[in-house]
Amino acid sequence: SAEKKRKRKRGDGEGRVDSEEDKKKKKRESQRPNYFVSIPITNTQVQEAVLQREPRLAKAMIPVPTLHITLLVTHLANQEQVEPSLAELLGGRDLVLPFSGISHFRKEVVFVGLASGQHRHTLDSLAELLRSRFEEHGLLQGDGRGFEPHLTIMKLSRASKLRSQGIKRVDPALYSNYTDKFFGDQTVERVDLCSMLKKKQQDGYYHTETSLQLGGRRRSEPDEAELLRVSKRLVEDAVNRALQQYKQETLQNGGGPNATAEGLK
């Protein structure tokens, strides 16, 4: 009957809408951040001090092998080996980060801050250049907030059972003696490109796709031009990965070489 036909048509239309929504959802999920560029940190003094005051917070501590400062997060779809060209990141020069003071985000995340100085300018410049280059090519993921380097040492979300034990916030009194304390210098030994999703390594650190060992005894720090050149090379490699993935997806969807070339114009 005409009524049944109308119902079938409405049903078909709803099915198509759901299908499009499913595709959009899958696309969003496929573009979620899965890699991040970071600087590993080995300082453990603050964690030890807090645990002496409140041992129950042990499960909320960030595992020492995973301590790091995140420079940026990104989505790289291709599962091949990632090989960004970072060989001249600091031109063989040392970058020393002095950690000072301890604070929190909503009393749920506790972190150690970074003291001000020329080192901060170098770190800010590096992070900003990387972010801008990745963003230009649509590879940057995240909420776009400004770079605020911090070393997270504790997250209550890591230990949900603490809430049932009456611990809903980390009392700042636990680390009040350390709010202005200088915790020492951390020489940046390497910069890593890590996976968020792959299984952690045997040493407990994130799966590292590529790592640049840093070092050198020259006291001068890299200038803007040097950082710009290196960040450009890093992003070029990331763009190549994205293009390779695009070609693969085009061919898998039935597009030929001509269709692929047209899509990349």
Short mmCIF file of C-alpha atoms in Angstrom, two decimals:
data_model
loop_
_atom_site.label_atom_id
_atom_site.label_comp_id
_atom_site.label_asym_id
_atom_site.label_seq_id
_atom_site.Cartn_x
_atom_site.Cartn_y
_atom_site.Cartn_z
CA SER A 1 0.00 0.00 0.00
CA ALA A 2 0.97 3.66 -0.31
CA GLU A 3 1.27 3.93 3.47
CA LYS A 4 3.70 0.99 3.64
CA LYS A 5 5.79 2.51 0.84
CA ARG A 6 5.97 5.80 2.73
CA LYS A 7 7.12 3.94 5.86
CA ARG A 8 9.76 2.08 3.89
CA LYS A 9 11.02 5.34 2.41
CA ARG A 10 11.18 6.98 5.82
CA GLY A 11 12.99 3.95 7.16
CA ASP A 12 15.47 4.00 4.29
CA GLY A 13 16.13 7.68 4.86
CA GLU A 14 16.72 7.14 8.57
CA GLY A 15 19.08 4.32 7.73
CA ARG A 16 21.10 6.58 5.46
CA VAL A 17 21.29 9.26 8.16
CA ASP A 18 22.52 6.72 10.70
CA SER A 19 25.06 5.47 8.20
CA GLU A 20 26.45 8.97 7.67
CA GLU A 21 26.59 9.55 11.43
CA ASP A 22 28.42 6.27 11.86
CA LYS A 23 30.94 7.33 9.23
CA LYS A 24 31.50 10.67 10.94
CA LYS A 25 31.91 8.93 14.30
CA LYS A 26 34.43 6.49 12.87
CA LYS A 27 36.32 9.37 11.26
CA ARG A 28 36.48 11.25 14.57
CA GLU A 29 37.69 8.12 16.35
CA SER A 30 40.27 7.44 13.65
CA GLN A 31 41.66 10.96 14.10
CA ARG A 32 41.99 10.88 17.87
CA PRO A 33 45.50 11.72 19.09
CA ASN A 34 47.66 8.61 19.15
CA TYR A 35 51.18 10.06 19.31
CA PHE A 36 52.90 12.76 21.34
CA VAL A 37 56.30 14.43 21.29
CA SER A 38 57.76 14.49 24.77
CA ILE A 39 60.80 15.03 26.95
CA PRO A 40 61.31 12.23 29.51
CA ILE A 41 62.04 13.28 33.12
CA THR A 42 63.71 11.27 35.88
CA ASN A 43 63.17 13.54 38.92
CA THR A 44 61.42 11.60 41.74
CA GLN A 45 62.05 13.77 44.81
CA VAL A 46 58.56 15.29 45.03
CA GLN A 47 56.72 11.99 44.74
CA GLU A 48 58.79 10.51 47.55
CA ALA A 49 58.06 13.49 49.79
CA VAL A 50 54.28 13.27 49.28
CA LEU A 51 54.22 9.52 49.89
CA GLN A 52 55.92 9.97 53.24
CA ARG A 53 52.95 12.14 54.30
CA GLU A 54 50.15 10.11 52.69
CA PRO A 55 51.07 6.53 51.64
CA ARG A 56 47.53 5.89 50.34
CA LEU A 57 48.26 8.18 47.41
CA ALA A 58 50.83 5.74 46.04
CA LYS A 59 48.39 4.36 43.46
CA ALA A 60 47.69 7.87 42.17
CA MET A 61 51.34 8.55 41.45
CA ILE A 62 52.52 8.66 37.87
CA PRO A 63 54.95 5.74 37.39
CA VAL A 64 58.49 7.10 37.47
CA PRO A 65 59.46 5.57 34.09
CA THR A 66 56.66 7.52 32.39
CA LEU A 67 57.40 10.98 33.81
CA HIS A 68 57.61 13.45 30.91
CA ILE A 69 56.84 16.92 29.59
CA THR A 70 54.53 16.88 26.55
CA LEU A 71 55.48 19.24 23.73
CA LEU A 72 52.50 18.36 21.51
CA VAL A 73 50.04 15.59 20.62
CA THR A 74 49.18 14.47 17.11
CA HIS A 75 47.44 11.79 15.04
CA LEU A 76 49.60 9.71 12.71
CA ALA A 77 47.45 7.04 11.09
CA ASN A 78 50.16 5.01 9.38
CA GLN A 79 51.57 2.21 11.52
CA GLU A 80 54.93 2.16 9.74
CA GLN A 81 58.10 3.18 11.54
CA VAL A 82 58.06 6.89 12.36
CA GLU A 83 61.36 8.56 11.51
CA PRO A 84 61.19 12.32 12.04
CA SER A 85 64.38 14.18 11.20
CA LEU A 86 65.44 15.49 14.59
CA ALA A 87 69.20 15.09 14.24
CA GLU A 88 69.83 18.82 14.70
CA LEU A 89 67.13 19.61 17.24
CA LEU A 90 69.46 21.43 19.61
CA GLY A 91 72.55 21.48 17.43
CA GLY A 92 74.47 19.35 19.94
CA ARG A 93 73.83 21.81 22.75
CA ASP A 94 72.55 21.00 26.22
CA LEU A 95 69.10 22.10 27.35
CA VAL A 96 68.82 22.12 31.14
CA LEU A 97 65.40 22.43 32.78
CA PRO A 98 65.31 23.65 36.42
CA PHE A 99 62.22 22.41 38.28
CA SER A 100 60.82 24.62 41.01
CA GLY A 101 57.58 24.74 42.99
CA ILE A 102 54.62 22.42 43.09
CA SER A 103 50.97 23.14 42.31
CA HIS A 104 47.74 21.48 41.19
CA PHE A 105 44.81 21.44 38.76
CA ARG A 106 41.52 21.41 40.72
CA LYS A 107 43.31 19.48 43.50
CA GLU A 108 43.04 16.37 41.32
CA VAL A 109 46.30 16.65 39.38
CA VAL A 110 49.56 17.60 41.09
CA PHE A 111 52.51 18.87 39.08
CA VAL A 112 55.97 20.39 39.41
CA GLY A 113 56.57 23.69 37.66
CA LEU A 114 59.42 24.94 35.52
CA ALA A 115 61.45 27.94 36.67
CA SER A 116 61.72 30.96 34.38
CA GLY A 117 64.84 31.73 32.37
CA GLN A 118 66.43 31.37 28.92
CA HIS A 119 65.78 27.62 28.99
CA ARG A 120 62.06 28.36 29.15
CA HIS A 121 62.32 30.59 26.09
CA THR A 122 64.08 27.80 24.19
CA LEU A 123 61.47 25.24 25.23
CA ASP A 124 58.58 27.59 24.40
CA SER A 125 60.07 28.36 20.99
CA LEU A 126 60.51 24.71 20.16
CA ALA A 127 56.97 23.79 21.24
CA GLU A 128 55.38 26.72 19.39
CA LEU A 129 57.25 26.04 16.17
CA LEU A 130 56.29 22.39 16.23
CA ARG A 131 52.66 23.17 17.01
CA SER A 132 52.36 25.78 14.24
CA ARG A 133 53.93 23.50 11.64
CA PHE A 134 51.75 20.54 12.59
CA GLU A 135 48.67 22.76 12.62
CA GLU A 136 49.42 24.12 9.14
CA HIS A 137 49.22 20.58 7.80
CA GLY A 138 46.19 19.52 9.82
CA LEU A 139 48.21 17.17 12.01
CA LEU A 140 47.87 18.94 15.35
CA GLN A 141 45.42 17.47 17.84
CA GLY A 142 44.24 18.97 21.12
CA ASP A 143 42.28 21.91 22.44
CA GLY A 144 44.64 24.58 21.16
CA ARG A 145 45.53 25.99 24.57
CA GLY A 146 48.89 27.67 24.96
CA PHE A 147 51.92 25.59 25.87
CA GLU A 148 52.36 25.47 29.64
CA PRO A 149 55.18 23.03 30.47
CA HIS A 150 54.62 21.08 33.67
CA LEU A 151 55.65 17.74 35.10
CA THR A 152 52.59 15.79 36.25
CA ILE A 153 53.47 13.58 39.21
CA MET A 154 50.02 12.56 40.48
CA LYS A 155 46.49 12.08 39.09
CA LEU A 156 43.62 10.90 41.26
CA SER A 157 41.97 9.46 38.15
CA ARG A 158 44.63 6.76 38.21
CA ALA A 159 43.20 5.33 41.43
CA SER A 160 39.40 5.39 41.46
CA LYS A 161 39.27 3.37 44.70
CA LEU A 162 40.68 6.32 46.62
CA ARG A 163 37.30 8.04 46.38
CA SER A 164 35.66 5.22 48.34
CA GLN A 165 38.39 5.68 50.94
CA GLY A 166 37.41 9.30 51.42
CA ILE A 167 40.15 10.83 49.26
CA LYS A 168 38.39 13.02 46.68
CA ARG A 169 41.05 15.72 46.46
CA VAL A 170 44.77 15.96 47.07
CA ASP A 171 45.18 18.20 50.10
CA PRO A 172 47.74 20.94 49.24
CA ALA A 173 48.91 20.71 52.85
CA LEU A 174 50.64 17.45 51.92
CA TYR A 175 53.16 19.33 49.82
CA SER A 176 52.95 22.81 51.39
CA ASN A 177 56.65 22.68 52.26
CA TYR A 178 57.48 22.30 48.58
CA THR A 179 55.38 25.04 46.93
CA ASP A 180 58.48 27.22 46.46
CA LYS A 181 61.16 24.56 46.65
CA PHE A 182 63.84 24.18 43.97
CA PHE A 183 64.03 20.52 43.00
CA GLY A 184 67.16 20.62 40.90
CA ASP A 185 68.08 20.61 37.23
CA GLN A 186 67.13 18.03 34.65
CA THR A 187 69.31 17.91 31.57
CA VAL A 188 67.23 17.00 28.52
CA GLU A 189 68.85 13.82 27.31
CA ARG A 190 66.45 13.02 24.49
CA VAL A 191 63.20 13.92 22.74
CA ASP A 192 60.80 11.06 21.96
CA LEU A 193 57.92 10.45 19.60
CA CYS A 194 55.71 8.12 21.64
CA SER A 195 52.55 6.14 21.01
CA MET A 196 49.58 6.56 23.35
CA LEU A 197 47.97 3.29 22.32
CA LYS A 198 50.74 0.75 21.87
CA LYS A 199 51.89 -1.42 24.76
CA LYS A 200 54.47 0.19 27.02
CA GLN A 201 58.07 -0.94 26.81
CA GLN A 202 59.68 -3.34 29.28
CA ASP A 203 61.16 -0.44 31.23
CA GLY A 204 57.64 0.97 31.76
CA TYR A 205 58.04 3.92 29.41
CA TYR A 206 55.70 4.63 26.51
CA HIS A 207 56.29 2.81 23.24
CA THR A 208 58.82 5.03 21.49
CA GLU A 209 58.72 5.11 17.70
CA THR A 210 61.78 7.26 17.38
CA SER A 211 64.11 8.97 19.82
CA LEU A 212 66.78 11.61 19.49
CA GLN A 213 69.65 11.50 21.95
CA LEU A 214 70.70 15.02 22.88
CA GLY A 215 73.95 16.19 24.32
CA GLY A 216 76.93 18.44 23.96
CA ARG A 217 79.00 20.71 26.12
CA ARG A 218 78.64 24.02 24.29
CA ARG A 219 76.99 26.50 26.58
CA SER A 220 75.09 28.49 23.94
CA GLU A 221 71.49 27.57 23.19
CA PRO A 222 69.94 27.15 19.72
CA ASP A 223 68.63 30.25 17.98
CA GLU A 224 65.21 30.78 16.37
CA ALA A 225 66.43 30.01 12.84
CA GLU A 226 67.90 26.70 13.91
CA LEU A 227 64.73 25.62 15.70
CA LEU A 228 62.65 26.71 12.71
CA ARG A 229 64.71 24.62 10.31
CA VAL A 230 64.54 21.50 12.46
CA SER A 231 60.82 21.81 13.21
CA LYS A 232 60.16 22.15 9.49
CA ARG A 233 61.98 18.89 8.81
CA LEU A 234 60.02 17.11 11.54
CA VAL A 235 56.68 18.23 10.12
CA GLU A 236 57.68 17.34 6.55
CA ASP A 237 58.14 13.76 7.68
CA ALA A 238 54.77 13.78 9.43
CA VAL A 239 53.11 15.18 6.30
CA ASN A 240 54.66 12.43 4.19
CA ARG A 241 53.11 9.89 6.55
CA ALA A 242 49.70 11.52 6.17
CA LEU A 243 49.97 11.53 2.36
CA GLN A 244 50.96 7.87 2.31
CA GLN A 245 47.93 7.06 4.43
CA TYR A 246 45.70 9.09 2.11
CA LYS A 247 46.96 7.17 -0.92
CA GLN A 248 46.35 3.85 0.80
CA GLU A 249 42.81 4.81 1.80
CA THR A 250 42.03 6.07 -1.72
CA LEU A 251 43.18 2.83 -3.32
CA GLN A 252 41.28 0.76 -0.74
CA ASN A 253 38.11 2.71 -1.52
CA GLY A 254 38.37 1.85 -5.22
CA GLY A 255 40.11 4.97 -6.45
CA GLY A 256 42.83 4.52 -9.06
CA PRO A 257 46.15 6.33 -9.43
CA ASN A 258 44.45 9.22 -11.26
CA ALA A 259 41.89 9.66 -8.49
CA THR A 260 44.69 9.64 -5.92
CA ALA A 261 46.68 12.25 -7.77
CA GLU A 262 43.59 14.43 -8.17
CA GLY A 263 42.83 14.23 -4.47
CA LEU A 264 46.33 15.32 -3.51
CA LYS A 265 46.32 18.48 -5.63
#
